[in-house]
């Protein structure tokens, strides 16, 4: 079923009040290649926003722009406006302070050459936490949330790089959580994690949205269905639509391409 009306409902003012991030006319280029064009989208407070679409749709580029990672990527150009808690992120002078509020988890683990403990304790130390007992509490809490504590509690002084690939990915999640972010960006977080652990982390994410907003980029449409409050569908650089996840997976969509993708007819 294709719906004729706007999927999100409500007035613009209501949307603005509930928005953590507002994206307006965002276009991303890599040289002559346009990865994403004219994106208008909001990320609400305390929601999980799922972003789905085939490879090459602009999903990862979208996450990069949210965290100003384009500054590290040669040839990446970002146009448009992104506001985070009402502030234009391109005008924020202290980009490190901005990034401290935005946790990022990439598809494959990006470990630091530190012990398991110090991987998680680094961000709290940088924000001034010095008391050992407080650091211990933060490390344990974050490792538990990442479904890793029971596996590493007896080797916190070992290098994180010695963990298995799935364990390193969960360590990356724990490190992101140790920042106490307002916004958590997850880019295919479960690609290197076994199904059982993935489900455990998904349960954690459902609880975490009470504390932060989460953007979940995933190629697993059923993962978006399980986790996301709303789902955005990107296709070859186009934002096709965003709607309540229950509506999209019930076939109530604005564009039939959304339904075709979810049903596996392409992608």
PDB file of C-alpha atoms in Angstrom:
ATOM      1  CA  UNK A   1       0.000   0.000   0.000  1.00  0.00           C
ATOM      2  CA  UNK A   2       1.313   3.443  -0.947  1.00  0.00           C
ATOM      3  CA  UNK A   3       0.279   6.296   1.340  1.00  0.00           C
ATOM      4  CA  UNK A   4      -0.409   9.661  -0.161  1.00  0.00           C
ATOM      5  CA  UNK A   5       0.223  11.877   2.875  1.00  0.00           C
ATOM      6  CA  UNK A   6       3.391  12.930   4.696  1.00  0.00           C
ATOM      7  CA  UNK A   7       4.609   9.963   6.700  1.00  0.00           C
ATOM      8  CA  UNK A   8       5.766  11.690   9.837  1.00  0.00           C
ATOM      9  CA  UNK A   9       2.689  13.719  10.647  1.00  0.00           C
ATOM     10  CA  UNK A  10       2.565  16.716  12.979  1.00  0.00           C
ATOM     11  CA  UNK A  11       3.574  20.297  12.316  1.00  0.00           C
ATOM     12  CA  UNK A  12       7.029  21.596  11.619  1.00  0.00           C
ATOM     13  CA  UNK A  13       7.225  23.248  15.029  1.00  0.00           C
ATOM     14  CA  UNK A  14       6.466  19.976  16.821  1.00  0.00           C
ATOM     15  CA  UNK A  15       9.175  18.248  14.792  1.00  0.00           C
ATOM     16  CA  UNK A  16      11.686  20.973  15.582  1.00  0.00           C
ATOM     17  CA  UNK A  17      10.956  20.714  19.291  1.00  0.00           C
ATOM     18  CA  UNK A  18      11.570  16.957  19.314  1.00  0.00           C
ATOM     19  CA  UNK A  19      14.644  17.066  17.071  1.00  0.00           C
ATOM     20  CA  UNK A  20      18.172  16.455  18.330  1.00  0.00           C
ATOM     21  CA  UNK A  21      19.629  16.936  14.865  1.00  0.00           C
ATOM     22  CA  UNK A  22      18.127  18.739  11.894  1.00  0.00           C
ATOM     23  CA  UNK A  23      19.619  18.188   8.430  1.00  0.00           C
ATOM     24  CA  UNK A  24      18.701  20.621   5.678  1.00  0.00           C
ATOM     25  CA  UNK A  25      19.550  20.329   1.984  1.00  0.00           C
ATOM     26  CA  UNK A  26      22.600  18.178   2.656  1.00  0.00           C
ATOM     27  CA  UNK A  27      24.630  17.290  -0.426  1.00  0.00           C
ATOM     28  CA  UNK A  28      27.844  15.271  -0.271  1.00  0.00           C
ATOM     29  CA  UNK A  29      30.339  14.932  -3.100  1.00  0.00           C
ATOM     30  CA  UNK A  30      33.574  13.061  -3.671  1.00  0.00           C
ATOM     31  CA  UNK A  31      35.079  14.929  -6.591  1.00  0.00           C
ATOM     32  CA  UNK A  32      32.549  14.680  -9.401  1.00  0.00           C
ATOM     33  CA  UNK A  33      30.586  11.905  -7.717  1.00  0.00           C
ATOM     34  CA  UNK A  34      27.484  12.946  -5.762  1.00  0.00           C
ATOM     35  CA  UNK A  35      27.029  10.503  -2.896  1.00  0.00           C
ATOM     36  CA  UNK A  36      23.983  12.173  -1.361  1.00  0.00           C
ATOM     37  CA  UNK A  37      21.858  15.009  -2.666  1.00  0.00           C
ATOM     38  CA  UNK A  38      19.430  17.467  -1.095  1.00  0.00           C
ATOM     39  CA  UNK A  39      18.795  15.526   2.104  1.00  0.00           C
ATOM     40  CA  UNK A  40      16.264  16.943   4.561  1.00  0.00           C
ATOM     41  CA  UNK A  41      15.941  14.808   7.674  1.00  0.00           C
ATOM     42  CA  UNK A  42      15.637  15.074  11.435  1.00  0.00           C
ATOM     43  CA  UNK A  43      16.881  12.844  14.224  1.00  0.00           C
ATOM     44  CA  UNK A  44      14.557  13.029  17.198  1.00  0.00           C
ATOM     45  CA  UNK A  45      15.557  13.020  20.826  1.00  0.00           C
ATOM     46  CA  UNK A  46      15.630   9.573  22.411  1.00  0.00           C
ATOM     47  CA  UNK A  47      14.883   7.622  19.273  1.00  0.00           C
ATOM     48  CA  UNK A  48      16.614   5.021  17.166  1.00  0.00           C
ATOM     49  CA  UNK A  49      16.587   6.153  13.556  1.00  0.00           C
ATOM     50  CA  UNK A  50      17.280   3.301  11.178  1.00  0.00           C
ATOM     51  CA  UNK A  51      18.892   4.075   7.820  1.00  0.00           C
ATOM     52  CA  UNK A  52      18.579   1.373   5.173  1.00  0.00           C
ATOM     53  CA  UNK A  53      19.408   1.091   1.494  1.00  0.00           C
ATOM     54  CA  UNK A  54      21.718  -0.763  -0.893  1.00  0.00           C
ATOM     55  CA  UNK A  55      25.473  -0.218  -0.924  1.00  0.00           C
ATOM     56  CA  UNK A  56      26.375   3.106  -2.495  1.00  0.00           C
ATOM     57  CA  UNK A  57      23.224   4.859  -1.317  1.00  0.00           C
ATOM     58  CA  UNK A  58      25.027   7.485   0.794  1.00  0.00           C
ATOM     59  CA  UNK A  59      24.358   6.008   4.226  1.00  0.00           C
ATOM     60  CA  UNK A  60      27.933   6.059   5.511  1.00  0.00           C
ATOM     61  CA  UNK A  61      28.549   9.484   3.956  1.00  0.00           C
ATOM     62  CA  UNK A  62      25.575  10.748   5.942  1.00  0.00           C
ATOM     63  CA  UNK A  63      27.153   9.540   9.196  1.00  0.00           C
ATOM     64  CA  UNK A  64      30.485  11.088   8.266  1.00  0.00           C
ATOM     65  CA  UNK A  65      28.856  14.472   7.756  1.00  0.00           C
ATOM     66  CA  UNK A  66      27.123  14.295  11.144  1.00  0.00           C
ATOM     67  CA  UNK A  67      30.489  14.022  12.888  1.00  0.00           C
ATOM     68  CA  UNK A  68      32.468  16.279  10.524  1.00  0.00           C
ATOM     69  CA  UNK A  69      34.605  13.349   9.504  1.00  0.00           C
ATOM     70  CA  UNK A  70      34.793  14.873   6.022  1.00  0.00           C
ATOM     71  CA  UNK A  71      37.670  16.952   7.400  1.00  0.00           C
ATOM     72  CA  UNK A  72      39.776  13.768   7.391  1.00  0.00           C
ATOM     73  CA  UNK A  73      38.685  12.484   3.980  1.00  0.00           C
ATOM     74  CA  UNK A  74      40.415  13.984   0.924  1.00  0.00           C
ATOM     75  CA  UNK A  75      37.961  15.075  -1.763  1.00  0.00           C
ATOM     76  CA  UNK A  76      34.839  14.849   0.394  1.00  0.00           C
ATOM     77  CA  UNK A  77      32.752  18.018   0.159  1.00  0.00           C
ATOM     78  CA  UNK A  78      29.712  18.765   2.288  1.00  0.00           C
ATOM     79  CA  UNK A  79      27.066  21.371   1.486  1.00  0.00           C
ATOM     80  CA  UNK A  80      23.927  22.233   3.420  1.00  0.00           C
ATOM     81  CA  UNK A  81      23.165  22.731   7.079  1.00  0.00           C
ATOM     82  CA  UNK A  82      23.270  20.371  10.046  1.00  0.00           C
ATOM     83  CA  UNK A  83      22.204  21.612  13.475  1.00  0.00           C
ATOM     84  CA  UNK A  84      22.910  19.644  16.639  1.00  0.00           C
ATOM     85  CA  UNK A  85      20.935  20.892  19.646  1.00  0.00           C
ATOM     86  CA  UNK A  86      20.233  24.035  17.636  1.00  0.00           C
ATOM     87  CA  UNK A  87      23.885  24.780  16.753  1.00  0.00           C
ATOM     88  CA  UNK A  88      25.217  24.649  13.216  1.00  0.00           C
ATOM     89  CA  UNK A  89      27.959  22.008  13.448  1.00  0.00           C
ATOM     90  CA  UNK A  90      29.990  23.618  10.654  1.00  0.00           C
ATOM     91  CA  UNK A  91      30.326  26.740  12.805  1.00  0.00           C
ATOM     92  CA  UNK A  92      31.410  24.948  15.962  1.00  0.00           C
ATOM     93  CA  UNK A  93      35.014  26.004  16.530  1.00  0.00           C
ATOM     94  CA  UNK A  94      35.962  23.262  18.961  1.00  0.00           C
ATOM     95  CA  UNK A  95      35.367  20.238  16.755  1.00  0.00           C
ATOM     96  CA  UNK A  96      36.873  17.928  19.392  1.00  0.00           C
ATOM     97  CA  UNK A  97      34.246  19.009  21.906  1.00  0.00           C
ATOM     98  CA  UNK A  98      31.580  18.328  19.286  1.00  0.00           C
ATOM     99  CA  UNK A  99      32.904  14.853  18.571  1.00  0.00           C
ATOM    100  CA  UNK A 100      33.086  14.071  22.275  1.00  0.00           C
ATOM    101  CA  UNK A 101      29.288  14.244  22.303  1.00  0.00           C
ATOM    102  CA  UNK A 102      28.946  11.947  19.291  1.00  0.00           C
ATOM    103  CA  UNK A 103      29.965   8.309  19.623  1.00  0.00           C
ATOM    104  CA  UNK A 104      30.774   6.401  16.430  1.00  0.00           C
ATOM    105  CA  UNK A 105      31.028   2.668  15.796  1.00  0.00           C
ATOM    106  CA  UNK A 106      32.313   1.598  12.382  1.00  0.00           C
ATOM    107  CA  UNK A 107      31.613  -1.704  10.548  1.00  0.00           C
ATOM    108  CA  UNK A 108      34.963  -3.186  11.545  1.00  0.00           C
ATOM    109  CA  UNK A 109      36.661  -2.607  14.903  1.00  0.00           C
ATOM    110  CA  UNK A 110      39.016   0.340  15.178  1.00  0.00           C
ATOM    111  CA  UNK A 111      41.117  -0.487  18.220  1.00  0.00           C
ATOM    112  CA  UNK A 112      43.538   1.730  20.065  1.00  0.00           C
ATOM    113  CA  UNK A 113      47.001   0.346  20.957  1.00  0.00           C
ATOM    114  CA  UNK A 114      45.996   0.203  24.605  1.00  0.00           C
ATOM    115  CA  UNK A 115      44.815  -2.333  27.139  1.00  0.00           C
ATOM    116  CA  UNK A 116      41.168  -3.312  27.298  1.00  0.00           C
ATOM    117  CA  UNK A 117      40.797  -1.148  30.402  1.00  0.00           C
ATOM    118  CA  UNK A 118      42.492   1.914  28.913  1.00  0.00           C
ATOM    119  CA  UNK A 119      40.493   1.673  25.677  1.00  0.00           C
ATOM    120  CA  UNK A 120      37.373   2.356  27.719  1.00  0.00           C
ATOM    121  CA  UNK A 121      38.937   4.631  30.351  1.00  0.00           C
ATOM    122  CA  UNK A 122      40.534   6.996  27.834  1.00  0.00           C
ATOM    123  CA  UNK A 123      37.498   9.222  27.189  1.00  0.00           C
ATOM    124  CA  UNK A 124      36.629   9.578  30.905  1.00  0.00           C
ATOM    125  CA  UNK A 125      40.264  10.473  31.649  1.00  0.00           C
ATOM    126  CA  UNK A 126      40.204  13.137  28.924  1.00  0.00           C
ATOM    127  CA  UNK A 127      37.140  14.752  30.480  1.00  0.00           C
ATOM    128  CA  UNK A 128      38.820  14.878  33.879  1.00  0.00           C
ATOM    129  CA  UNK A 129      37.897  11.683  35.707  1.00  0.00           C
ATOM    130  CA  UNK A 130      40.907  10.731  37.832  1.00  0.00           C
ATOM    131  CA  UNK A 131      39.580   8.675  40.724  1.00  0.00           C
ATOM    132  CA  UNK A 132      40.404   5.015  40.231  1.00  0.00           C
ATOM    133  CA  UNK A 133      37.171   3.672  41.691  1.00  0.00           C
ATOM    134  CA  UNK A 134      35.132   5.945  39.428  1.00  0.00           C
ATOM    135  CA  UNK A 135      37.080   4.840  36.366  1.00  0.00           C
ATOM    136  CA  UNK A 136      36.634   1.205  37.405  1.00  0.00           C
ATOM    137  CA  UNK A 137      32.881   1.720  37.627  1.00  0.00           C
ATOM    138  CA  UNK A 138      32.691   3.374  34.198  1.00  0.00           C
ATOM    139  CA  UNK A 139      34.794   0.679  32.547  1.00  0.00           C
ATOM    140  CA  UNK A 140      32.728  -2.143  34.002  1.00  0.00           C
ATOM    141  CA  UNK A 141      29.414  -0.458  33.154  1.00  0.00           C
ATOM    142  CA  UNK A 142      30.398   0.183  29.536  1.00  0.00           C
ATOM    143  CA  UNK A 143      31.817  -3.294  29.023  1.00  0.00           C
ATOM    144  CA  UNK A 144      28.650  -4.823  30.469  1.00  0.00           C
ATOM    145  CA  UNK A 145      26.507  -2.729  28.140  1.00  0.00           C
ATOM    146  CA  UNK A 146      28.589  -3.911  25.208  1.00  0.00           C
ATOM    147  CA  UNK A 147      28.058  -7.543  26.302  1.00  0.00           C
ATOM    148  CA  UNK A 148      31.795  -8.009  26.853  1.00  0.00           C
ATOM    149  CA  UNK A 149      32.454  -7.806  30.599  1.00  0.00           C
ATOM    150  CA  UNK A 150      32.185 -11.503  31.422  1.00  0.00           C
ATOM    151  CA  UNK A 151      34.682 -12.366  28.687  1.00  0.00           C
ATOM    152  CA  UNK A 152      37.365  -9.810  29.580  1.00  0.00           C
ATOM    153  CA  UNK A 153      36.992  -9.039  33.288  1.00  0.00           C
ATOM    154  CA  UNK A 154      40.041 -11.190  34.096  1.00  0.00           C
ATOM    155  CA  UNK A 155      42.257  -9.669  31.382  1.00  0.00           C
ATOM    156  CA  UNK A 156      41.589  -5.970  31.516  1.00  0.00           C
ATOM    157  CA  UNK A 157      45.338  -5.339  31.408  1.00  0.00           C
ATOM    158  CA  UNK A 158      45.767  -7.236  28.119  1.00  0.00           C
ATOM    159  CA  UNK A 159      45.980  -5.390  24.822  1.00  0.00           C
ATOM    160  CA  UNK A 160      42.619  -4.869  23.190  1.00  0.00           C
ATOM    161  CA  UNK A 161      44.178  -5.884  19.876  1.00  0.00           C
ATOM    162  CA  UNK A 162      44.585  -9.431  21.220  1.00  0.00           C
ATOM    163  CA  UNK A 163      40.830  -9.921  21.449  1.00  0.00           C
ATOM    164  CA  UNK A 164      38.901 -11.705  18.714  1.00  0.00           C
ATOM    165  CA  UNK A 165      37.333  -9.622  15.952  1.00  0.00           C
ATOM    166  CA  UNK A 166      33.873  -9.745  17.501  1.00  0.00           C
ATOM    167  CA  UNK A 167      35.249  -8.885  20.922  1.00  0.00           C
ATOM    168  CA  UNK A 168      37.185  -5.948  19.477  1.00  0.00           C
ATOM    169  CA  UNK A 169      33.979  -4.637  17.920  1.00  0.00           C
ATOM    170  CA  UNK A 170      32.222  -4.817  21.265  1.00  0.00           C
ATOM    171  CA  UNK A 171      35.203  -3.050  22.822  1.00  0.00           C
ATOM    172  CA  UNK A 172      34.714  -0.301  20.247  1.00  0.00           C
ATOM    173  CA  UNK A 173      31.082  -0.014  21.332  1.00  0.00           C
ATOM    174  CA  UNK A 174      32.118   0.153  24.994  1.00  0.00           C
ATOM    175  CA  UNK A 175      34.629   2.882  24.160  1.00  0.00           C
ATOM    176  CA  UNK A 176      31.950   4.881  22.333  1.00  0.00           C
ATOM    177  CA  UNK A 177      29.624   4.556  25.320  1.00  0.00           C
ATOM    178  CA  UNK A 178      32.368   5.739  27.690  1.00  0.00           C
ATOM    179  CA  UNK A 179      32.151   9.151  26.026  1.00  0.00           C
ATOM    180  CA  UNK A 180      28.615   9.433  27.455  1.00  0.00           C
ATOM    181  CA  UNK A 181      27.462  10.703  24.060  1.00  0.00           C
ATOM    182  CA  UNK A 182      24.255  12.527  23.258  1.00  0.00           C
ATOM    183  CA  UNK A 183      24.253  10.950  19.809  1.00  0.00           C
ATOM    184  CA  UNK A 184      25.466   7.461  18.891  1.00  0.00           C
ATOM    185  CA  UNK A 185      26.207   6.610  15.251  1.00  0.00           C
ATOM    186  CA  UNK A 186      26.326   2.916  14.383  1.00  0.00           C
ATOM    187  CA  UNK A 187      27.531   1.896  10.926  1.00  0.00           C
ATOM    188  CA  UNK A 188      26.868  -1.825  10.385  1.00  0.00           C
ATOM    189  CA  UNK A 189      27.965  -2.505  13.972  1.00  0.00           C
ATOM    190  CA  UNK A 190      27.086  -6.209  13.811  1.00  0.00           C
ATOM    191  CA  UNK A 191      29.054  -7.152  10.695  1.00  0.00           C
ATOM    192  CA  UNK A 192      31.855  -8.699  12.796  1.00  0.00           C
ATOM    193  CA  UNK A 193      29.672  -9.924  15.679  1.00  0.00           C
ATOM    194  CA  UNK A 194      27.986 -13.317  16.019  1.00  0.00           C
ATOM    195  CA  UNK A 195      24.154 -13.466  15.982  1.00  0.00           C
ATOM    196  CA  UNK A 196      23.736 -14.229  19.688  1.00  0.00           C
ATOM    197  CA  UNK A 197      25.919 -11.309  20.756  1.00  0.00           C
ATOM    198  CA  UNK A 198      24.211  -9.081  18.186  1.00  0.00           C
ATOM    199  CA  UNK A 199      20.867  -9.735  19.860  1.00  0.00           C
ATOM    200  CA  UNK A 200      22.369  -8.928  23.268  1.00  0.00           C
ATOM    201  CA  UNK A 201      23.719  -5.619  21.966  1.00  0.00           C
ATOM    202  CA  UNK A 202      20.368  -4.852  20.340  1.00  0.00           C
ATOM    203  CA  UNK A 203      18.703  -5.213  23.746  1.00  0.00           C
ATOM    204  CA  UNK A 204      21.229  -2.725  25.148  1.00  0.00           C
ATOM    205  CA  UNK A 205      20.490  -0.250  22.355  1.00  0.00           C
ATOM    206  CA  UNK A 206      16.790  -0.342  23.156  1.00  0.00           C
ATOM    207  CA  UNK A 207      17.625   0.806  26.687  1.00  0.00           C
ATOM    208  CA  UNK A 208      20.223   3.360  25.575  1.00  0.00           C
ATOM    209  CA  UNK A 209      17.717   5.382  23.582  1.00  0.00           C
ATOM    210  CA  UNK A 210      16.347   6.571  26.924  1.00  0.00           C
ATOM    211  CA  UNK A 211      19.653   8.430  27.335  1.00  0.00           C
ATOM    212  CA  UNK A 212      20.581   9.462  23.791  1.00  0.00           C
ATOM    213  CA  UNK A 213      19.597   9.525  20.139  1.00  0.00           C
ATOM    214  CA  UNK A 214      20.884   6.681  17.971  1.00  0.00           C
ATOM    215  CA  UNK A 215      21.380   6.455  14.214  1.00  0.00           C
ATOM    216  CA  UNK A 216      21.586   2.862  13.035  1.00  0.00           C
ATOM    217  CA  UNK A 217      22.889   2.317   9.503  1.00  0.00           C
ATOM    218  CA  UNK A 218      22.256  -1.284   8.559  1.00  0.00           C
ATOM    219  CA  UNK A 219      22.006  -3.502   5.493  1.00  0.00           C
ATOM    220  CA  UNK A 220      19.899  -5.891   7.566  1.00  0.00           C
ATOM    221  CA  UNK A 221      16.358  -4.645   7.089  1.00  0.00           C
ATOM    222  CA  UNK A 222      15.054  -6.922   9.835  1.00  0.00           C
ATOM    223  CA  UNK A 223      17.500  -5.326  12.268  1.00  0.00           C
ATOM    224  CA  UNK A 224      15.970  -1.954  11.459  1.00  0.00           C
ATOM    225  CA  UNK A 225      12.539  -3.467  11.926  1.00  0.00           C
ATOM    226  CA  UNK A 226      13.489  -4.788  15.379  1.00  0.00           C
ATOM    227  CA  UNK A 227      15.225  -1.662  16.647  1.00  0.00           C
ATOM    228  CA  UNK A 228      14.245   1.520  14.851  1.00  0.00           C
ATOM    229  CA  UNK A 229      11.452   3.853  15.881  1.00  0.00           C
ATOM    230  CA  UNK A 230      11.596   5.417  12.420  1.00  0.00           C
ATOM    231  CA  UNK A 231      13.325   4.203   9.289  1.00  0.00           C
ATOM    232  CA  UNK A 232      14.849   6.229   6.452  1.00  0.00           C
ATOM    233  CA  UNK A 233      15.368   4.659   3.037  1.00  0.00           C
ATOM    234  CA  UNK A 234      18.255   5.896   0.875  1.00  0.00           C
ATOM    235  CA  UNK A 235      18.752   4.846  -2.742  1.00  0.00           C
ATOM    236  CA  UNK A 236      21.655   5.894  -5.013  1.00  0.00           C
ATOM    237  CA  UNK A 237      22.161   9.156  -3.161  1.00  0.00           C
ATOM    238  CA  UNK A 238      18.465   9.965  -2.822  1.00  0.00           C
ATOM    239  CA  UNK A 239      16.525  10.136   0.424  1.00  0.00           C
ATOM    240  CA  UNK A 240      13.415   8.328  -0.752  1.00  0.00           C
ATOM    241  CA  UNK A 241      11.415   8.636   2.472  1.00  0.00           C
ATOM    242  CA  UNK A 242      11.370   8.412   6.255  1.00  0.00           C
ATOM    243  CA  UNK A 243       8.455   7.070   8.256  1.00  0.00           C
ATOM    244  CA  UNK A 244       7.513   5.183  11.388  1.00  0.00           C
ATOM    245  CA  UNK A 245       9.118   1.766  11.149  1.00  0.00           C
ATOM    246  CA  UNK A 246       5.846  -0.057  11.804  1.00  0.00           C
ATOM    247  CA  UNK A 247       4.235   1.755   8.874  1.00  0.00           C
ATOM    248  CA  UNK A 248       7.061   1.084   6.453  1.00  0.00           C
ATOM    249  CA  UNK A 249       7.200  -2.623   7.300  1.00  0.00           C
ATOM    250  CA  UNK A 250       3.430  -2.839   7.001  1.00  0.00           C
ATOM    251  CA  UNK A 251       3.706  -1.623   3.407  1.00  0.00           C
ATOM    252  CA  UNK A 252       2.384   1.873   4.126  1.00  0.00           C
ATOM    253  CA  UNK A 253       4.950   3.792   2.103  1.00  0.00           C
ATOM    254  CA  UNK A 254       5.123   6.903  -0.044  1.00  0.00           C
ATOM    255  CA  UNK A 255       7.281   5.309  -2.725  1.00  0.00           C
ATOM    256  CA  UNK A 256       6.898   1.738  -4.011  1.00  0.00           C
ATOM    257  CA  UNK A 257      10.694   1.413  -4.249  1.00  0.00           C
ATOM    258  CA  UNK A 258      10.787   1.354  -0.443  1.00  0.00           C
ATOM    259  CA  UNK A 259       8.453  -1.621  -0.302  1.00  0.00           C
ATOM    260  CA  UNK A 260      10.338  -3.378  -3.104  1.00  0.00           C
ATOM    261  CA  UNK A 261      13.651  -2.990  -1.252  1.00  0.00           C
ATOM    262  CA  UNK A 262      12.255  -4.263   2.044  1.00  0.00           C
ATOM    263  CA  UNK A 263      10.731  -7.240   0.237  1.00  0.00           C
ATOM    264  CA  UNK A 264      14.155  -8.041  -1.269  1.00  0.00           C
ATOM    265  CA  UNK A 265      13.208  -7.356  -4.886  1.00  0.00           C
ATOM    266  CA  UNK A 266      16.463  -5.470  -5.386  1.00  0.00           C
ATOM    267  CA  UNK A 267      19.539  -4.426  -3.427  1.00  0.00           C
TER     268      UNK A 267
END
